[in-house]
Coordinates of N, CA and C in Angstrom, one line a residue:
X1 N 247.0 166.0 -44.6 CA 246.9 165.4 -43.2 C 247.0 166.4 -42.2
X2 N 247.9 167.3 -42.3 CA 247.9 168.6 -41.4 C 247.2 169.1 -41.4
X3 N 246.3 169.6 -42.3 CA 245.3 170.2 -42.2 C 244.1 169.5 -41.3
X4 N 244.2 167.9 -42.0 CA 242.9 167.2 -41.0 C 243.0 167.6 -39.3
X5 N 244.5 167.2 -39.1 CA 244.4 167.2 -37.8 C 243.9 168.4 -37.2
X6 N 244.6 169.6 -37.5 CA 244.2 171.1 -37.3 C 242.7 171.3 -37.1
X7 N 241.8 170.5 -38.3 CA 240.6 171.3 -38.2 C 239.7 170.1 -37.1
X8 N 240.5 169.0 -36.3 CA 239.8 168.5 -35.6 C 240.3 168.8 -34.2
X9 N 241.2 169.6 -34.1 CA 241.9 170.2 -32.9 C 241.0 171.3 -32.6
X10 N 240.5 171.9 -33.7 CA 240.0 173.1 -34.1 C 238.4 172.9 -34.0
X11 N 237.7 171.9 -33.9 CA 236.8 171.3 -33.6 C 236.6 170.8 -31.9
X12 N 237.6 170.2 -31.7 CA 237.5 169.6 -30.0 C 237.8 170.9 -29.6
X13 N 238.4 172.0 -29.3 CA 238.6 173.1 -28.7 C 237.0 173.8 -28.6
X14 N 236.6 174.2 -30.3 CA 235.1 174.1 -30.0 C 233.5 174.4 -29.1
X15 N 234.2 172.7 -29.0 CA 233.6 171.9 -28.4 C 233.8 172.1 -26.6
X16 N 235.2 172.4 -26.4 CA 235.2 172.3 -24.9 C 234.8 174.3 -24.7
X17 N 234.9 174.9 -25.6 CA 234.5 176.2 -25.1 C 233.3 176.1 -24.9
X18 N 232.3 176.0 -25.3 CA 231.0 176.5 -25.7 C 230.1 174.9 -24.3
X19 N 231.2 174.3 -23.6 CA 230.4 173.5 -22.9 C 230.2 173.7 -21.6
X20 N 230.8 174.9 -20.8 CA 229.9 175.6 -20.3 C 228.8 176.4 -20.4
X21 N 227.9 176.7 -21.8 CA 226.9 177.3 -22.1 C 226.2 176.0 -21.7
X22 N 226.6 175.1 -22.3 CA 225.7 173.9 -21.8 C 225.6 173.1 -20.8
X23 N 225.6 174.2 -19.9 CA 225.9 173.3 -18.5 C 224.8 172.3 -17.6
X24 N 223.8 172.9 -18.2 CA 222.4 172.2 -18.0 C 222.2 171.1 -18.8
X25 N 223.4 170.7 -19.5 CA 222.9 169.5 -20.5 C 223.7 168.6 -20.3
X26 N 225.2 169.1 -19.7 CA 226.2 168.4 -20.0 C 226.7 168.3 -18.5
X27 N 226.5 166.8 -17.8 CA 226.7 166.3 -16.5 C 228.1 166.8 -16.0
X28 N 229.2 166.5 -17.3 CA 230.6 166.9 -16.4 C 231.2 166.7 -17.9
X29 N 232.5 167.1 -17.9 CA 233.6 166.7 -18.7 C 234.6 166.3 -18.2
X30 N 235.0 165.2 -18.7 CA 236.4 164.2 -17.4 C 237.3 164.0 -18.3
X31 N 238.6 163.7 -18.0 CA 239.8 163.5 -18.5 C 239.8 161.8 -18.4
X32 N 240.1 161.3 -19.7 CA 240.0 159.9 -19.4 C 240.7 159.5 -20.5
X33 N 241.6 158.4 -20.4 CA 242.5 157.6 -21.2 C 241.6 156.3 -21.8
X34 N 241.5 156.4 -23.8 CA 241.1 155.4 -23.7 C 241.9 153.5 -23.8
X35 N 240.7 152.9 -23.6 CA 241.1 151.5 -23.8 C 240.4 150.8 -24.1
X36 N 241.1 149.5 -24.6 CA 240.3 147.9 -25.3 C 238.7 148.1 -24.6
X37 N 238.4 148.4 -23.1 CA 237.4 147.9 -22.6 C 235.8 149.5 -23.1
X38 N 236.8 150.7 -23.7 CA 236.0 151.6 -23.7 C 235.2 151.0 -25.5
X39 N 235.8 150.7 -26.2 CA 235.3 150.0 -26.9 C 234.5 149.2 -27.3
X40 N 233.3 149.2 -28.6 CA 232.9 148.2 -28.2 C 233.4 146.6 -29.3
X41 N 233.2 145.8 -28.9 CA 234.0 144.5 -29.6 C 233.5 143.8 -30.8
X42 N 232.1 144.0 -30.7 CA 231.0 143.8 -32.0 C 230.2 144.9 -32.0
X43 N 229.7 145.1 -33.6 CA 228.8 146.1 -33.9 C 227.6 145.3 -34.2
X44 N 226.6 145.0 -33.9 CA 225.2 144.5 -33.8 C 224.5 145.4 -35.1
X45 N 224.1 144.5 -35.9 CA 223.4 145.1 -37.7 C 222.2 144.2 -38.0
X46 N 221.6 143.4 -37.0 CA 220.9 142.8 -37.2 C 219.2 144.4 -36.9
X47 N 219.0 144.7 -37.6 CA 217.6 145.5 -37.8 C 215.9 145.4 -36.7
X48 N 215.8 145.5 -36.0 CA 214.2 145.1 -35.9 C 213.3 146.3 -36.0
X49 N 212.3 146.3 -35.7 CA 211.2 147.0 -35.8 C 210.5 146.2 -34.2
X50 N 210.8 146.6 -32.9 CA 210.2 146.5 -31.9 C 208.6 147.1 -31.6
X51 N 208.4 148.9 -32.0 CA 207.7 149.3 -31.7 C 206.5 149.6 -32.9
X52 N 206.3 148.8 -33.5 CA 205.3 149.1 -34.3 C 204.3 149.5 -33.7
X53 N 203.7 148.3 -33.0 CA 202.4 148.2 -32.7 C 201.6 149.6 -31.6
X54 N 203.0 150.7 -31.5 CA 202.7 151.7 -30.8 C 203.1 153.5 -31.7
X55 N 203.2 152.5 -32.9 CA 203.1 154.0 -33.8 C 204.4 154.5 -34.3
X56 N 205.5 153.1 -33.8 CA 206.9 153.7 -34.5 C 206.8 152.7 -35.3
X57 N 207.6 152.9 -36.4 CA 207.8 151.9 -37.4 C 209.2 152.0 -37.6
X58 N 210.3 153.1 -36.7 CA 211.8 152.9 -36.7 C 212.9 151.7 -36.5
X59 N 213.7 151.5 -37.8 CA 214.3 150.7 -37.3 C 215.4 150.6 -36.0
X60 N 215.7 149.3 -35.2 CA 216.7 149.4 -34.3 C 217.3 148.3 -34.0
X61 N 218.4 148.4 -33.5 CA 219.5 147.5 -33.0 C 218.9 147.6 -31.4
X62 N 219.2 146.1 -30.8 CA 219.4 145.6 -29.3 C 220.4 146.3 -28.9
X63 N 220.6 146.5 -27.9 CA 221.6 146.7 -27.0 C 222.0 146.2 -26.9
X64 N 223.7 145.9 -26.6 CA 224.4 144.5 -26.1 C 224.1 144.1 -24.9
X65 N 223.5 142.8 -24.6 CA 222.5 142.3 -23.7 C 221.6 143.3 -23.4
X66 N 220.9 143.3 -24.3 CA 219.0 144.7 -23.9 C 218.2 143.2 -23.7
X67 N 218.4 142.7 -23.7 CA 217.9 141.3 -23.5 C 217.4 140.9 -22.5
X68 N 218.6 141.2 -21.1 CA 219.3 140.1 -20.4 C 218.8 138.9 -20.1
X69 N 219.0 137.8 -21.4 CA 218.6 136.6 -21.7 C 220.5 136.1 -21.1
X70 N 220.3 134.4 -20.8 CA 221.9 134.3 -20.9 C 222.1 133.6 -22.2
X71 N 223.8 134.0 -22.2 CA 224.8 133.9 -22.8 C 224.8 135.7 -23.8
X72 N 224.5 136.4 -23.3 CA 224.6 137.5 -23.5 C 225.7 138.8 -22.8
X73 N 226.2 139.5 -23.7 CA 226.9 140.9 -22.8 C 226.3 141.1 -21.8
X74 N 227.1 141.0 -20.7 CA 227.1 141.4 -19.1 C 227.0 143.3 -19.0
X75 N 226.0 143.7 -18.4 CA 226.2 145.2 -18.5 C 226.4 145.2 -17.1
X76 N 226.8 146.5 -16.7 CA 227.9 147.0 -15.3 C 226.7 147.4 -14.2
X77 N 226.5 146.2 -13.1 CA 225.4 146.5 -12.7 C 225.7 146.9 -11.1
X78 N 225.1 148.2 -10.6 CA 225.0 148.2 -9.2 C 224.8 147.5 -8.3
X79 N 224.9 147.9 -6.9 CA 224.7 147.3 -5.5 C 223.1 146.6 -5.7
X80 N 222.8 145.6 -5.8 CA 221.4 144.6 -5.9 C 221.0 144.9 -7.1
X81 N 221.1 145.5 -8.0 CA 221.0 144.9 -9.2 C 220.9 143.6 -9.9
X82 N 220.2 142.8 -10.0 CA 219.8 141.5 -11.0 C 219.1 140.8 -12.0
X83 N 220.0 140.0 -12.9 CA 218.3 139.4 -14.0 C 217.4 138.8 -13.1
X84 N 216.6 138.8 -13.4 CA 215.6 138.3 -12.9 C 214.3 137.3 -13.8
X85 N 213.8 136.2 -13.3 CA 212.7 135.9 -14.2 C 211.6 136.7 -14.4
X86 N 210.8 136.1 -15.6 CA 210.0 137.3 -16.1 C 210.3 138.4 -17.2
X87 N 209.9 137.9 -18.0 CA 209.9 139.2 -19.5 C 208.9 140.0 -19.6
X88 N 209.5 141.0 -19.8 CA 208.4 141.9 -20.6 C 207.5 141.4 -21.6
X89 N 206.1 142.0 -21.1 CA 204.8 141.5 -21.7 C 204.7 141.3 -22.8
X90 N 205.4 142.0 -23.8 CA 204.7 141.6 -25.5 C 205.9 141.2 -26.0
X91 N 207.3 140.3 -25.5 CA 207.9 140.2 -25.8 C 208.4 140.2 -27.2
X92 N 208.9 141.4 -27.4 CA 209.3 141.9 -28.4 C 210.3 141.8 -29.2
X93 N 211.4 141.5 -28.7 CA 213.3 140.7 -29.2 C 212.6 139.5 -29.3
X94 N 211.9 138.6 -28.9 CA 211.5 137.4 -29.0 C 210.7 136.8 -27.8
X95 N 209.8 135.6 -28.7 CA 209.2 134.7 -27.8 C 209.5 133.7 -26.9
X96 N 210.7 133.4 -26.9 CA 211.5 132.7 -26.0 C 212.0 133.3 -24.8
X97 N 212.1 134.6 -24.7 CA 212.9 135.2 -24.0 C 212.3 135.1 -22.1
X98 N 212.7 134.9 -21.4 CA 212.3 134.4 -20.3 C 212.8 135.8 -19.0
X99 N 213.2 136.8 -19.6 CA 214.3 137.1 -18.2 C 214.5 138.6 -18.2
X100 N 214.5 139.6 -17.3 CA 214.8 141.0 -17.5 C 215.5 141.8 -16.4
X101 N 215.3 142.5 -16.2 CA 216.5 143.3 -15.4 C 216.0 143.9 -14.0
X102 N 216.2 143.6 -13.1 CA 215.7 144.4 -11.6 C 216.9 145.6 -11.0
X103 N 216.2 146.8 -10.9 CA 216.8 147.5 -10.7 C 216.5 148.9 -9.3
X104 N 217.0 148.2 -8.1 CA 216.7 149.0 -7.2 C 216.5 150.6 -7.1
X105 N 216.0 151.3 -6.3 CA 215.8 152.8 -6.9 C 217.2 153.7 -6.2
X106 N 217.6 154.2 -7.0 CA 218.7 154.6 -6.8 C 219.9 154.2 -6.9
X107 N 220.2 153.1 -7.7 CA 221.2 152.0 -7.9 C 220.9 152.2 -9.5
X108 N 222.7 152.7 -9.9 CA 222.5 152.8 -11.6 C 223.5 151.2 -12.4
X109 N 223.2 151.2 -13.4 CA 223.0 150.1 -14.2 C 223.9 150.5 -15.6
X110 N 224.5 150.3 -16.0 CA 225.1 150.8 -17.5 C 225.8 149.5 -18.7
X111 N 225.3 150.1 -19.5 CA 225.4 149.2 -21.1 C 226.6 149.2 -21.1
X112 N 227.4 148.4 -21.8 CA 228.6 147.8 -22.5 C 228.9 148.5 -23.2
X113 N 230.1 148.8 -24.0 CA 230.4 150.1 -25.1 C 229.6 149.9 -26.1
X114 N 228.7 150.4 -27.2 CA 228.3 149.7 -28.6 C 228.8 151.0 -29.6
X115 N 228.5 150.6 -30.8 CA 228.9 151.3 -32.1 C 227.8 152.4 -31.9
X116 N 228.2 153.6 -32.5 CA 227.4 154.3 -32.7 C 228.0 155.9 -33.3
X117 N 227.0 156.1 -34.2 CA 227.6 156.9 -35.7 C 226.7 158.2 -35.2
X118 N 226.1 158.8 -36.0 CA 226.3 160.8 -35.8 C 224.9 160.3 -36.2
X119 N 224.0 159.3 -36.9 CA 222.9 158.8 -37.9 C 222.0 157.9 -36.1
X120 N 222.6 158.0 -35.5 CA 221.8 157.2 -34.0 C 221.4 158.5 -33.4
X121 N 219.7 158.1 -33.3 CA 218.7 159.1 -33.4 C 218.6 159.2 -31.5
X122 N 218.0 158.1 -31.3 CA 217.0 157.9 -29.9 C 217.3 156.2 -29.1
X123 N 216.8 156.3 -28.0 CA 217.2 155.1 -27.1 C 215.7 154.9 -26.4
X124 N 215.2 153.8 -26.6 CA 213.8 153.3 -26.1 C 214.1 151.7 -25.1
X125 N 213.4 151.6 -24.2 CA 213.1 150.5 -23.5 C 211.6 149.7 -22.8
X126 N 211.5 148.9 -22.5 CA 210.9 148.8 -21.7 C 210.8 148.6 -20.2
X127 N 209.9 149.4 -19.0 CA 210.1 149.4 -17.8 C 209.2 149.2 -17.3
X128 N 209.2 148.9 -16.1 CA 208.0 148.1 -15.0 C 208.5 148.8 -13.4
X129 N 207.4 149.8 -13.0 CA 208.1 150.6 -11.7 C 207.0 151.7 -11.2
X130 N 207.5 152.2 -10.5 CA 206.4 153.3 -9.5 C 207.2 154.7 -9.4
X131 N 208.5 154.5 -10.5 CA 209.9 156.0 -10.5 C 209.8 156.6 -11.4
X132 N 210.9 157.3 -12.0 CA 211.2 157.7 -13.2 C 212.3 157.1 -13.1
X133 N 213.4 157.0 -14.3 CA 214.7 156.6 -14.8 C 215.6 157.8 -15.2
X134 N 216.5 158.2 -15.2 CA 217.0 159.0 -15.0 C 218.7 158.4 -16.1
X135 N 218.8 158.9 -17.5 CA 219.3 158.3 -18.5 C 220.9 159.3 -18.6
X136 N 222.0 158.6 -18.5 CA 222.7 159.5 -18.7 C 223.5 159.0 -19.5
X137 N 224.3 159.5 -20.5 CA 224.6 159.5 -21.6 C 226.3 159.3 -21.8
X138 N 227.3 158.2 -22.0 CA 228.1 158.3 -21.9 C 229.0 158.5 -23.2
X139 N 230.4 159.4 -24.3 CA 230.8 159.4 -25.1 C 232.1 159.3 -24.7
X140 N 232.7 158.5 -25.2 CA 234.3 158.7 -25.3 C 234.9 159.5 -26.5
X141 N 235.6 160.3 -26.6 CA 236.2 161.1 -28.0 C 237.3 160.8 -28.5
X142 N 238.2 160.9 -29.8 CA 239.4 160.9 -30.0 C 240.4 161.4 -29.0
X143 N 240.6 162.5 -28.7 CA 241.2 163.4 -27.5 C 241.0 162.5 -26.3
X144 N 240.4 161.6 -26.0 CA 240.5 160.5 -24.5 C 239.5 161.4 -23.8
X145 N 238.8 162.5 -24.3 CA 237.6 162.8 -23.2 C 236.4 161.9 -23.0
X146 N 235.7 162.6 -21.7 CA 234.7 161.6 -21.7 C 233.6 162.6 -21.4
X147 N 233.0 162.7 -21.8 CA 231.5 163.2 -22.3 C 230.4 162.7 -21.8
X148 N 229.9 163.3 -20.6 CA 228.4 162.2 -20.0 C 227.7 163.2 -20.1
X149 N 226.4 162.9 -21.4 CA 225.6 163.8 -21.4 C 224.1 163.4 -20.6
X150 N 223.0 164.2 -20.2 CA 222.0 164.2 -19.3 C 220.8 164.1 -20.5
X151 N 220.2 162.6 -20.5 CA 219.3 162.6 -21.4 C 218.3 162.4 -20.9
X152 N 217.8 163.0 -19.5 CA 216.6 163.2 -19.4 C 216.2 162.6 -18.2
X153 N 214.9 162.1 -18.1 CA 214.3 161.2 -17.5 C 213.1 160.5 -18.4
X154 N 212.6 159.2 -18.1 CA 211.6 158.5 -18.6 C 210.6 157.8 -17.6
X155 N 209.4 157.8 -17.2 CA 209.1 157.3 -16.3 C 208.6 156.0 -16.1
X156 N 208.5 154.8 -15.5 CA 208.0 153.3 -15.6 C 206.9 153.3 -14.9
X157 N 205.8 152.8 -15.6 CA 204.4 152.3 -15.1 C 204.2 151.0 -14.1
X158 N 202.9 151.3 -13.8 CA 202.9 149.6 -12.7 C 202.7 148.6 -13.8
X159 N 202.5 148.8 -15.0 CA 202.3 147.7 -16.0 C 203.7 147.8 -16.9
X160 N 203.8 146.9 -17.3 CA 205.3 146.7 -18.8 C 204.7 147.9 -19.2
X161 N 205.5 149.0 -19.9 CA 205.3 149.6 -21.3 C 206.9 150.2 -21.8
X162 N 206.4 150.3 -23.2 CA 207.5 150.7 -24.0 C 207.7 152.4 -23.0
X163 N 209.2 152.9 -23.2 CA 209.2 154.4 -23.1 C 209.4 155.3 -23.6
X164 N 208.9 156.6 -23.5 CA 209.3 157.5 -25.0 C 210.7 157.2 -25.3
X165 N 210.9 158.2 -26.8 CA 212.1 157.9 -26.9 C 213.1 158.7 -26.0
X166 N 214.2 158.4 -25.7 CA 215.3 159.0 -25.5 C 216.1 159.6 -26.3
X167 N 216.0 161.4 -26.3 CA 216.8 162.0 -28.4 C 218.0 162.1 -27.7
X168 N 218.7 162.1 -28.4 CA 220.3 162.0 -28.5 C 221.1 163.5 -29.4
X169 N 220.3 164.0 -29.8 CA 220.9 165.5 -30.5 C 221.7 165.6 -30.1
X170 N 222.6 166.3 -29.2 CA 223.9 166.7 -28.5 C 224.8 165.6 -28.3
X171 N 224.5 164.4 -28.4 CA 225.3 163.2 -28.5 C 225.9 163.2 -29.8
X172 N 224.7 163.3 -30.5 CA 225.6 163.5 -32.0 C 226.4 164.5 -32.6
X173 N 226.5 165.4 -32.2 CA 227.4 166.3 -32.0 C 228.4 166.3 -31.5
X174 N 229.1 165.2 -30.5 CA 229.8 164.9 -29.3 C 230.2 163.5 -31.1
X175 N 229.4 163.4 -30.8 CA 229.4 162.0 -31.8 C 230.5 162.2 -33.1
X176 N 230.7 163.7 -33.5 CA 231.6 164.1 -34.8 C 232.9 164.3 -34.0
X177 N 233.4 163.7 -33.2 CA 234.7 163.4 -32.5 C 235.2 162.3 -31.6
X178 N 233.9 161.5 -31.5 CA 233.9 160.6 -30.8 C 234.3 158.9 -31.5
X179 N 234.7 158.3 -30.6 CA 235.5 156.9 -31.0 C 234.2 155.9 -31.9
X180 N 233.0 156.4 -32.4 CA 232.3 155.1 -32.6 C 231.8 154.5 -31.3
X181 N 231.8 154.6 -30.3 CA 231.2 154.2 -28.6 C 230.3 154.8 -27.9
X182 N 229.4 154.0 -27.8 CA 228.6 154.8 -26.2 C 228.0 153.7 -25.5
X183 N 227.9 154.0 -24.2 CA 227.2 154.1 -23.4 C 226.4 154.7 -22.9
X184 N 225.1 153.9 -22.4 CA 224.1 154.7 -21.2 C 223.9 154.4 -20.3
X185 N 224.0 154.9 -18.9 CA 223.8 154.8 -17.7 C 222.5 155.0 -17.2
X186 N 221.4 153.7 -16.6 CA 220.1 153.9 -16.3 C 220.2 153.8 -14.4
X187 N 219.1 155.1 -14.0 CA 219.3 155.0 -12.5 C 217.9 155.5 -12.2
X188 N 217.2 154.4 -11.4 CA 216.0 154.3 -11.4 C 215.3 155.1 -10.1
X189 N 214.8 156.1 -10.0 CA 214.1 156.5 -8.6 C 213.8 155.9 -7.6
X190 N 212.9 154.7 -8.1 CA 212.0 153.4 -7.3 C 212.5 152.4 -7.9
X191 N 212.2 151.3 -7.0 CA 212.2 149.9 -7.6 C 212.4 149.5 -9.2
X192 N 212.7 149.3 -9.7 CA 212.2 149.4 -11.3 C 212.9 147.5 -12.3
X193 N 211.7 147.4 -12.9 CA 211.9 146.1 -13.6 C 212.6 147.1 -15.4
X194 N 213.7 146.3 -15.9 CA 213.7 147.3 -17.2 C 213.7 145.9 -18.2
X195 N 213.8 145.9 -19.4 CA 213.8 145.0 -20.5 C 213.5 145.6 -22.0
X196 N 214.5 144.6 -22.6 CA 214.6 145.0 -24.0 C 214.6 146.2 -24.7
X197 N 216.0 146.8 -24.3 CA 216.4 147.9 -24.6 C 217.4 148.3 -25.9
X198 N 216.8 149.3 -26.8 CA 216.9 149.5 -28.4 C 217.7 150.9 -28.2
X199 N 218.1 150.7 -29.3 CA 219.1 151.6 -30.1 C 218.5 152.2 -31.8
X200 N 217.9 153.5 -31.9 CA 217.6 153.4 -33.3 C 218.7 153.8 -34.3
X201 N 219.4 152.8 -35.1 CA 220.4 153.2 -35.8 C 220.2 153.7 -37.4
X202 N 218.9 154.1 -37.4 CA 218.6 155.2 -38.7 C 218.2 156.6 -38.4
X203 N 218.2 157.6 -39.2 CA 217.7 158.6 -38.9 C 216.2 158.4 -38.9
X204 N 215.8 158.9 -38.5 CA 214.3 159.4 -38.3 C 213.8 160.5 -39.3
X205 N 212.6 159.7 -39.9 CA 212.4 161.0 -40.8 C 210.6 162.2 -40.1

């Protein structure tokens, strides 16, 4: 057991040297105590295949409320942020689904805690907009740090479309110290409609 702990002390030390080389990657490192709410409460194992019809055949988990159908997880929404009526075009979580997310430009949006292992590849959505998205990456660690990594940008069309993926590499590395949790924080340039937002929880071959 001494030994364990050592070589993960010896690991997060690491990890905090070598994170100013990556300063261009890594938004900030913050001191943060965790709790019940950093958590997330269920792990979602239900499987789909969303994106076939566009050349992925990866499997993935929803997002807690990627939905935003109701009776679903509430995600932490900005100044005029709202569901809204209206789904995305090929509705893909399902045919019933009536409802998706409005998201003013410049006003960020963020997911609920969910599970997530060192084997969680990429983050895809669907978006409706005239911006780019701007994805930032949240990890909580053993040590109570907090880890917001910079995954990029993705940009939204005037029509529904799926978005590249979002890779996660450096998350998963963040991920071999981290609580099982993340979040992502979506912050939209322009106006932006978002919906049915995946999590791929297999490797990618």
């Amino acid at each position: 057991m001494r030994r364990f702990i050592t070589l993960v002390v010896a690991a997060a030390s690491a990890l905090l040297v070598t994170a100013p080389a990556q300063a261009g990657l890594f938004s900030n490192l913050l001191p943060g105590l965790l709790s019940p709410a950093d958590s997330p409460q269920t792990c979602d194992s239900s499987y789909e295949q969303p994106f076939t019809r566009w050349g992925d055949g990866n499997h993935y988990v929803l997002v807690p409320g990627g939905s935003f159908e109701p009776n679903t997880v509430s995600w932490k929404l900005g100044r005029g942020a709202r569901i809204v009526s209206g789904n995305e075009s090929f509705y893909v979580h399902s045919a019933g689904d009536r409802h998706s997310l409005y998201v003013p430009g410049g006003v960020s949006v963020t997911t609920p805690p969910m599970c997530f292992a060192v084997g969680d590849w990429h983050m895809r959505l669907f978006a409706r907009g005239s911006g780019k998205i701007r994805v930032r990456i949240q990890v909580k660690s053993l040590l109570g740090l907090l880890s917001v990594l910079d995954g990029g940008t993705v940009r939204a069309g005037s029509a529904w479309r799926p978005s590249p993926e979002v890779q996660m590499l450096l998350t998963n590395v963040t991920g071999l110290l981290a609580t099982d949790s993340v979040s992502f924080r979506l912050t939209p340039s322009a106006n932006t409609r978002v919906d049915d937002v995946y999590l791929d929880p297999i490797k990618s071959s």
